[in-house]
PDB file of C-alpha atoms in Angstrom:
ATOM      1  CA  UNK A   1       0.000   0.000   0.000  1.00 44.00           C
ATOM      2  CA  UNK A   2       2.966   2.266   1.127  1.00 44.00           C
ATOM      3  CA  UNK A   3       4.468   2.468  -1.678  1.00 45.00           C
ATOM      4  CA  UNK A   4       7.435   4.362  -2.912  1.00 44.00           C
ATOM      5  CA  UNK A   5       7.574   5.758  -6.013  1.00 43.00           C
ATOM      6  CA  UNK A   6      10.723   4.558  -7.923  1.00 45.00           C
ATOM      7  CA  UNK A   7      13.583   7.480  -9.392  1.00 44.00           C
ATOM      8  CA  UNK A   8      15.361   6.680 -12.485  1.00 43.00           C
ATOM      9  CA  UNK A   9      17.393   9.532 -12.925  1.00 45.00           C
ATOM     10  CA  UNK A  10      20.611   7.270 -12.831  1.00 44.00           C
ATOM     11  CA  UNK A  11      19.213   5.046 -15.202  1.00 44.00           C
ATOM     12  CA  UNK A  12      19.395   6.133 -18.607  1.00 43.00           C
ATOM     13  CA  UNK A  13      19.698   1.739 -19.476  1.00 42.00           C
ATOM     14  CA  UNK A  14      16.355   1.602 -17.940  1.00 43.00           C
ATOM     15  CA  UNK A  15      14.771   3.197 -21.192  1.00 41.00           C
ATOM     16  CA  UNK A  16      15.446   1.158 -23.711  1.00 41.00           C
ATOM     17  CA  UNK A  17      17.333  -2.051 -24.121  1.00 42.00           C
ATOM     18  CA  UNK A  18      19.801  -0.859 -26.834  1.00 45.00           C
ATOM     19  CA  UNK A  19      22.207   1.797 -25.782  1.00 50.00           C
ATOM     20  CA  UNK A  20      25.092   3.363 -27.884  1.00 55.00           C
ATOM     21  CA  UNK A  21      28.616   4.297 -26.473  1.00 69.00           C
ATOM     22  CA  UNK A  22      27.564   8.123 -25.490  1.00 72.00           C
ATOM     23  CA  UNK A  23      24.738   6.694 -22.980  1.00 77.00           C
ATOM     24  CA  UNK A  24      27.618   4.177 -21.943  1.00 78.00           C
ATOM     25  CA  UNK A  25      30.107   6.698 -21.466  1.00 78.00           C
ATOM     26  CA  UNK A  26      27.433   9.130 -20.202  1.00 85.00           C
ATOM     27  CA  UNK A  27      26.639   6.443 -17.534  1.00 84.00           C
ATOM     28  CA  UNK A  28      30.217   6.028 -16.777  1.00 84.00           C
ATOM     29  CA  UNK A  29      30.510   9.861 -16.041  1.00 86.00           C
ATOM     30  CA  UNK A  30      27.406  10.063 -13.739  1.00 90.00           C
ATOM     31  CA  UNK A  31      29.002   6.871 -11.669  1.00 90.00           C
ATOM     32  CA  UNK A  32      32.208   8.631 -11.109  1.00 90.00           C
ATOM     33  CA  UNK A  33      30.301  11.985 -10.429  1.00 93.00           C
ATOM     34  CA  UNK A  34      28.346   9.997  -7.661  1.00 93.00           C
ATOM     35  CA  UNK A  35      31.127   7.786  -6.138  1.00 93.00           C
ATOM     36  CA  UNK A  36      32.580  11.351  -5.787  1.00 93.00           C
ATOM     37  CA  UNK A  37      30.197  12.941  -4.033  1.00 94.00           C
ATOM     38  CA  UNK A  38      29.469  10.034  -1.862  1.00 93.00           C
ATOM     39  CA  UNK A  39      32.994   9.700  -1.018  1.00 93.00           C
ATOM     40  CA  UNK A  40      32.870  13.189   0.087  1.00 94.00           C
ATOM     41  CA  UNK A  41      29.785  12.464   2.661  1.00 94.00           C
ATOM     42  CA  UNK A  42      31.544   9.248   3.886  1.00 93.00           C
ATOM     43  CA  UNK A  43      34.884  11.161   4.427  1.00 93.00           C
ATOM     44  CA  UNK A  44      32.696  13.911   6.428  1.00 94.00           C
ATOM     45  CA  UNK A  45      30.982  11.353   8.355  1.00 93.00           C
ATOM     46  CA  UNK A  46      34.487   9.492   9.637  1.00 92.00           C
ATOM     47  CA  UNK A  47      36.038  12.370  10.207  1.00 93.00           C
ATOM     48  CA  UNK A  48      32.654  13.024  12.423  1.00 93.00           C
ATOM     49  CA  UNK A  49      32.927   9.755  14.428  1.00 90.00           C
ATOM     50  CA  UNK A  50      36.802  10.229  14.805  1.00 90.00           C
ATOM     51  CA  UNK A  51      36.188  13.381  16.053  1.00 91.00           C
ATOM     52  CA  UNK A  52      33.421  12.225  18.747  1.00 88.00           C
ATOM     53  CA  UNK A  53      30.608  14.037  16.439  1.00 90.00           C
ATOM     54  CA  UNK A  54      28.172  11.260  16.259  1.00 86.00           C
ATOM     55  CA  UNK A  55      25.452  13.645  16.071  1.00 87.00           C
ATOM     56  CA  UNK A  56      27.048  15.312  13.256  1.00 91.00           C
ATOM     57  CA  UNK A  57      27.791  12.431  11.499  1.00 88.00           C
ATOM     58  CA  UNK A  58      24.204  10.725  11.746  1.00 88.00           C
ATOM     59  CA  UNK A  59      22.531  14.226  10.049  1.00 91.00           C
ATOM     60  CA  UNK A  60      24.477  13.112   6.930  1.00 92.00           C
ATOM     61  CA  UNK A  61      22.555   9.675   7.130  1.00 91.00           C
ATOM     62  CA  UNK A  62      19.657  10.792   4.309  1.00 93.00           C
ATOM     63  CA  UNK A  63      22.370  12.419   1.629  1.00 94.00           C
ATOM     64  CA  UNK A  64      24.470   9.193   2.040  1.00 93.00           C
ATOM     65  CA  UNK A  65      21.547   6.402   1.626  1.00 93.00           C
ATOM     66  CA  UNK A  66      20.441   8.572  -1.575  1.00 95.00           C
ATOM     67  CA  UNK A  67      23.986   8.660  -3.274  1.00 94.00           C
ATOM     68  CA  UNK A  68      24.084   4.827  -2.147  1.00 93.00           C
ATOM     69  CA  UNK A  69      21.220   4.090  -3.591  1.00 94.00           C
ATOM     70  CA  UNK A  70      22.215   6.195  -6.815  1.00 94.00           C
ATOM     71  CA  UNK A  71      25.849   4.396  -6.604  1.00 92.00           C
ATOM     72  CA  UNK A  72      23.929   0.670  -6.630  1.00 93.00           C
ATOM     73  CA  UNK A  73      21.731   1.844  -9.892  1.00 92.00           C
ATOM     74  CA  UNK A  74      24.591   2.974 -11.949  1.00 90.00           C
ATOM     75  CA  UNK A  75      26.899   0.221 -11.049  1.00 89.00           C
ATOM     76  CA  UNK A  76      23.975  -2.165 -12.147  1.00 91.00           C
ATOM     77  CA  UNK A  77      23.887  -0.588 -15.060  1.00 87.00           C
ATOM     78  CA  UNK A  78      26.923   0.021 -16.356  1.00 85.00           C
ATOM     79  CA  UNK A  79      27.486  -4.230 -15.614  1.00 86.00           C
ATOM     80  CA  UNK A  80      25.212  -4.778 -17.766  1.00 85.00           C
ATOM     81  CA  UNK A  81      26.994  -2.600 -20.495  1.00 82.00           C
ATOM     82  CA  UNK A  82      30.369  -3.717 -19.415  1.00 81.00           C
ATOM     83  CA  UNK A  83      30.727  -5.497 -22.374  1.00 83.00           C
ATOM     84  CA  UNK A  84      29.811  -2.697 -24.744  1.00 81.00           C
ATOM     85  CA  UNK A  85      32.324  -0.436 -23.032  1.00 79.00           C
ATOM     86  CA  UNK A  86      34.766  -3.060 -23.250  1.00 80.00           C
ATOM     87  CA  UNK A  87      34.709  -2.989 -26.580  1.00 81.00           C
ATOM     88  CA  UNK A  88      34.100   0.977 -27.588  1.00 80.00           C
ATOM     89  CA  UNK A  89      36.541   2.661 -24.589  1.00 79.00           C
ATOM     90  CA  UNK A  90      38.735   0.048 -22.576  1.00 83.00           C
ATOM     91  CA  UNK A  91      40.524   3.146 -21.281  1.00 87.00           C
ATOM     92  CA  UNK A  92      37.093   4.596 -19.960  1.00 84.00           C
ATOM     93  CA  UNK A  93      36.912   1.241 -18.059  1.00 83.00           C
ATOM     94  CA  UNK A  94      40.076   0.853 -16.398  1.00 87.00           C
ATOM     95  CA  UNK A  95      39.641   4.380 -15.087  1.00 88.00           C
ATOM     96  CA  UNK A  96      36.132   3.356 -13.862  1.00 88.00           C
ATOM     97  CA  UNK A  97      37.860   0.513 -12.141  1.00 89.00           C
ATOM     98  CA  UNK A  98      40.928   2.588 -10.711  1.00 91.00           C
ATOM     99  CA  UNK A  99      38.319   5.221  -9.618  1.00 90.00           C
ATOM    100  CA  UNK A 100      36.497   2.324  -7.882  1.00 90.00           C
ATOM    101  CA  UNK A 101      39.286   0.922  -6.201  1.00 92.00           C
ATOM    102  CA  UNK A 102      40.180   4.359  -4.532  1.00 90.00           C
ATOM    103  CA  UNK A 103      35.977   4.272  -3.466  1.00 90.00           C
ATOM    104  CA  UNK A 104      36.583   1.023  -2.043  1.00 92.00           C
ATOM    105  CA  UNK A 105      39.815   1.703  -0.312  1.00 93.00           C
ATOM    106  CA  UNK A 106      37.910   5.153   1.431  1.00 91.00           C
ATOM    107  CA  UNK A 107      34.692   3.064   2.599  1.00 91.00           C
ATOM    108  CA  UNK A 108      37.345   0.640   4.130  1.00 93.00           C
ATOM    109  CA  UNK A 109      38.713   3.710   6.256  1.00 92.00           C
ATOM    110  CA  UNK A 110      35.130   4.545   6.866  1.00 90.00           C
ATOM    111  CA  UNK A 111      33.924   1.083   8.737  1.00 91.00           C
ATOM    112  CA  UNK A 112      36.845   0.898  10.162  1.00 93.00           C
ATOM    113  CA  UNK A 113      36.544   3.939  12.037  1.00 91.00           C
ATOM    114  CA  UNK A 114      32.567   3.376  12.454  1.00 89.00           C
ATOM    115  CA  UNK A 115      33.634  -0.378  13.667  1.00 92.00           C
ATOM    116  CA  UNK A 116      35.960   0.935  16.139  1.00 92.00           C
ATOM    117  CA  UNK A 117      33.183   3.833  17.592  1.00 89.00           C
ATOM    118  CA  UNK A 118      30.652   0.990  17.610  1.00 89.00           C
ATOM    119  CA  UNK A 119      33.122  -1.577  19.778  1.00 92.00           C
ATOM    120  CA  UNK A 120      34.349   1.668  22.278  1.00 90.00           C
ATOM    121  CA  UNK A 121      30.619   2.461  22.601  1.00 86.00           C
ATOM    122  CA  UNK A 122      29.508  -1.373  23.294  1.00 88.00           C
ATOM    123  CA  UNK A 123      32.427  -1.362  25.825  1.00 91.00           C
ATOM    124  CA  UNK A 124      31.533   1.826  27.878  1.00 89.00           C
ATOM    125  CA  UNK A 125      28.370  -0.037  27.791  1.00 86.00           C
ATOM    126  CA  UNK A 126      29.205  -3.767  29.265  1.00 88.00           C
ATOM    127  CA  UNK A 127      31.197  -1.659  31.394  1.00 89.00           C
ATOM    128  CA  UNK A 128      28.471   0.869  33.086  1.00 87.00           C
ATOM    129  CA  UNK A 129      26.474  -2.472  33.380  1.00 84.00           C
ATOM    130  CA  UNK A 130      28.865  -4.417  35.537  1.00 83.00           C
ATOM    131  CA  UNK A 131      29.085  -1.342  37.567  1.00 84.00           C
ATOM    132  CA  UNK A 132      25.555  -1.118  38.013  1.00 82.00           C
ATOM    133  CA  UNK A 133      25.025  -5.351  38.615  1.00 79.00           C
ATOM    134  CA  UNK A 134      28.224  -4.746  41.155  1.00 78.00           C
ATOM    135  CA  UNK A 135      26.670  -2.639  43.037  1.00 77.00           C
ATOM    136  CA  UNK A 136      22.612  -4.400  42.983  1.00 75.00           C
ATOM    137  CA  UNK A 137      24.427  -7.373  44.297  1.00 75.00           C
ATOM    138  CA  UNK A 138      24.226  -8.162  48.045  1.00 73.00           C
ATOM    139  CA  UNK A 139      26.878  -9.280  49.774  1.00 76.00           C
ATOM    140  CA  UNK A 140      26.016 -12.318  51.590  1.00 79.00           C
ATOM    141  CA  UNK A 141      27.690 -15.569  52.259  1.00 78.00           C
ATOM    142  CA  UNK A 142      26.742 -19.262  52.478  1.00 80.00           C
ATOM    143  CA  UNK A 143      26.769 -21.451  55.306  1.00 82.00           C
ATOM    144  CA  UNK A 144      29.894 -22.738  54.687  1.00 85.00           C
ATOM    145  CA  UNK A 145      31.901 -18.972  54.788  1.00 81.00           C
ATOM    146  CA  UNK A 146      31.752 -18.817  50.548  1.00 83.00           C
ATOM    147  CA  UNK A 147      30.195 -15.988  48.480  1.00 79.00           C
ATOM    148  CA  UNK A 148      26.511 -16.812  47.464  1.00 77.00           C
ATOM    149  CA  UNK A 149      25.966 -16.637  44.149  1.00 76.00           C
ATOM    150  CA  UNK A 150      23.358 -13.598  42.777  1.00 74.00           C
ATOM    151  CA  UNK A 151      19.364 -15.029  41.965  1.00 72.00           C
ATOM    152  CA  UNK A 152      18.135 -13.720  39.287  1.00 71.00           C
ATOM    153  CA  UNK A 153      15.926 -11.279  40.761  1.00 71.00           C
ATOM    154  CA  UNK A 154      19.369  -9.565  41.886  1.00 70.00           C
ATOM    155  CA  UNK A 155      20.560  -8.935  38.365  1.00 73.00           C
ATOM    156  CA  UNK A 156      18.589  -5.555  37.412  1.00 75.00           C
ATOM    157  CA  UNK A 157      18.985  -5.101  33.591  1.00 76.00           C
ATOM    158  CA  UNK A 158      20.184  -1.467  32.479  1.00 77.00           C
ATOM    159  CA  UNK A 159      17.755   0.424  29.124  1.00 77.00           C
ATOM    160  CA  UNK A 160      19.838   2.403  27.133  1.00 73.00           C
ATOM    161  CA  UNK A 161      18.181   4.666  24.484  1.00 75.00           C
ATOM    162  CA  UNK A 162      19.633   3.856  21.251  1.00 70.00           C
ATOM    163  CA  UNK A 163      18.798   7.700  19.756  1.00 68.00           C
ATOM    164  CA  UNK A 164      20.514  10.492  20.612  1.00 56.00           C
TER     165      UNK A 164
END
């Protein structure tokens, strides 16, 4: 019912199922023009999260799902023209692929650093929770002079709002 109405303004293929070498090269140009401008969102966002900015870097959330989502329909259809460009500019693809390779190498660098905020977050987290299930935990003893062991109605579970 909810339905989204589909863009095709990266999709010049979509048209028609014949395409000559300006819509290839044409498609070629408008993947490089949007790996650049999403590499300059993702390079925003880790310098963000290196910078403590999560805030910051979740605003630029929106502009990086649409050039993603721009990025997936050009590289679908320039694959399916890869032959074609193969054949009519070989140098047009091997800059393609060198551009691509850069692209990759940058959205490594960018889950790193998002992998890393994620882990130091999750660990300030496991740690505020011991603290908390330290310190809910009586300190009683058995019979025998050891440590009971905490029930389960000692163990008081921490909520933690995921927004910020």
């Amino acid at each position: 019912m909810n339905q989204r109405p589909q863009h095709r303004s990266a999709a010049p293929a979509a048209r028609g199922a014949t395409s000559t070498p300006p819509d290839v090269a044409r498609l070629a140009n408008e993947l490089t023009e949007v790996m650049s401008a999403l590499l300059v969102v993702v390079e925003q966002e880790t310098e963000f999260v290196r910078a403590g900015k999560i805030r910051e870097g979740m605003q630029l959330e929106a502009q990086k799902s649409e050039l993603s989502r721009r990025y997936m329909l050009a590289v679908e259809h320039l694959k399916s023209m890869q032959k074609m460009l193969s054949q009519t500019d070989p140098e047009l693809l091997a800059t393609l692929r060198r551009h691509h390779e850069t692209f990759r190498a940058m959205l490594q660098v960018n889950l790193t650093v998002l992998a890393t905020a994620h882990a130091v977050s999750e660990g300030i987290v496991r740690g505020v929770n011991a603290e908390v299930q330290r310190r809910n935990i009586p300190n009683t003893y058995t019979a025998n002079g050891q440590r009971a062991a905490p029930g389960p109605r000692n163990m008081t579970p921490i909520a933690v709002s995921r927004t910020l």
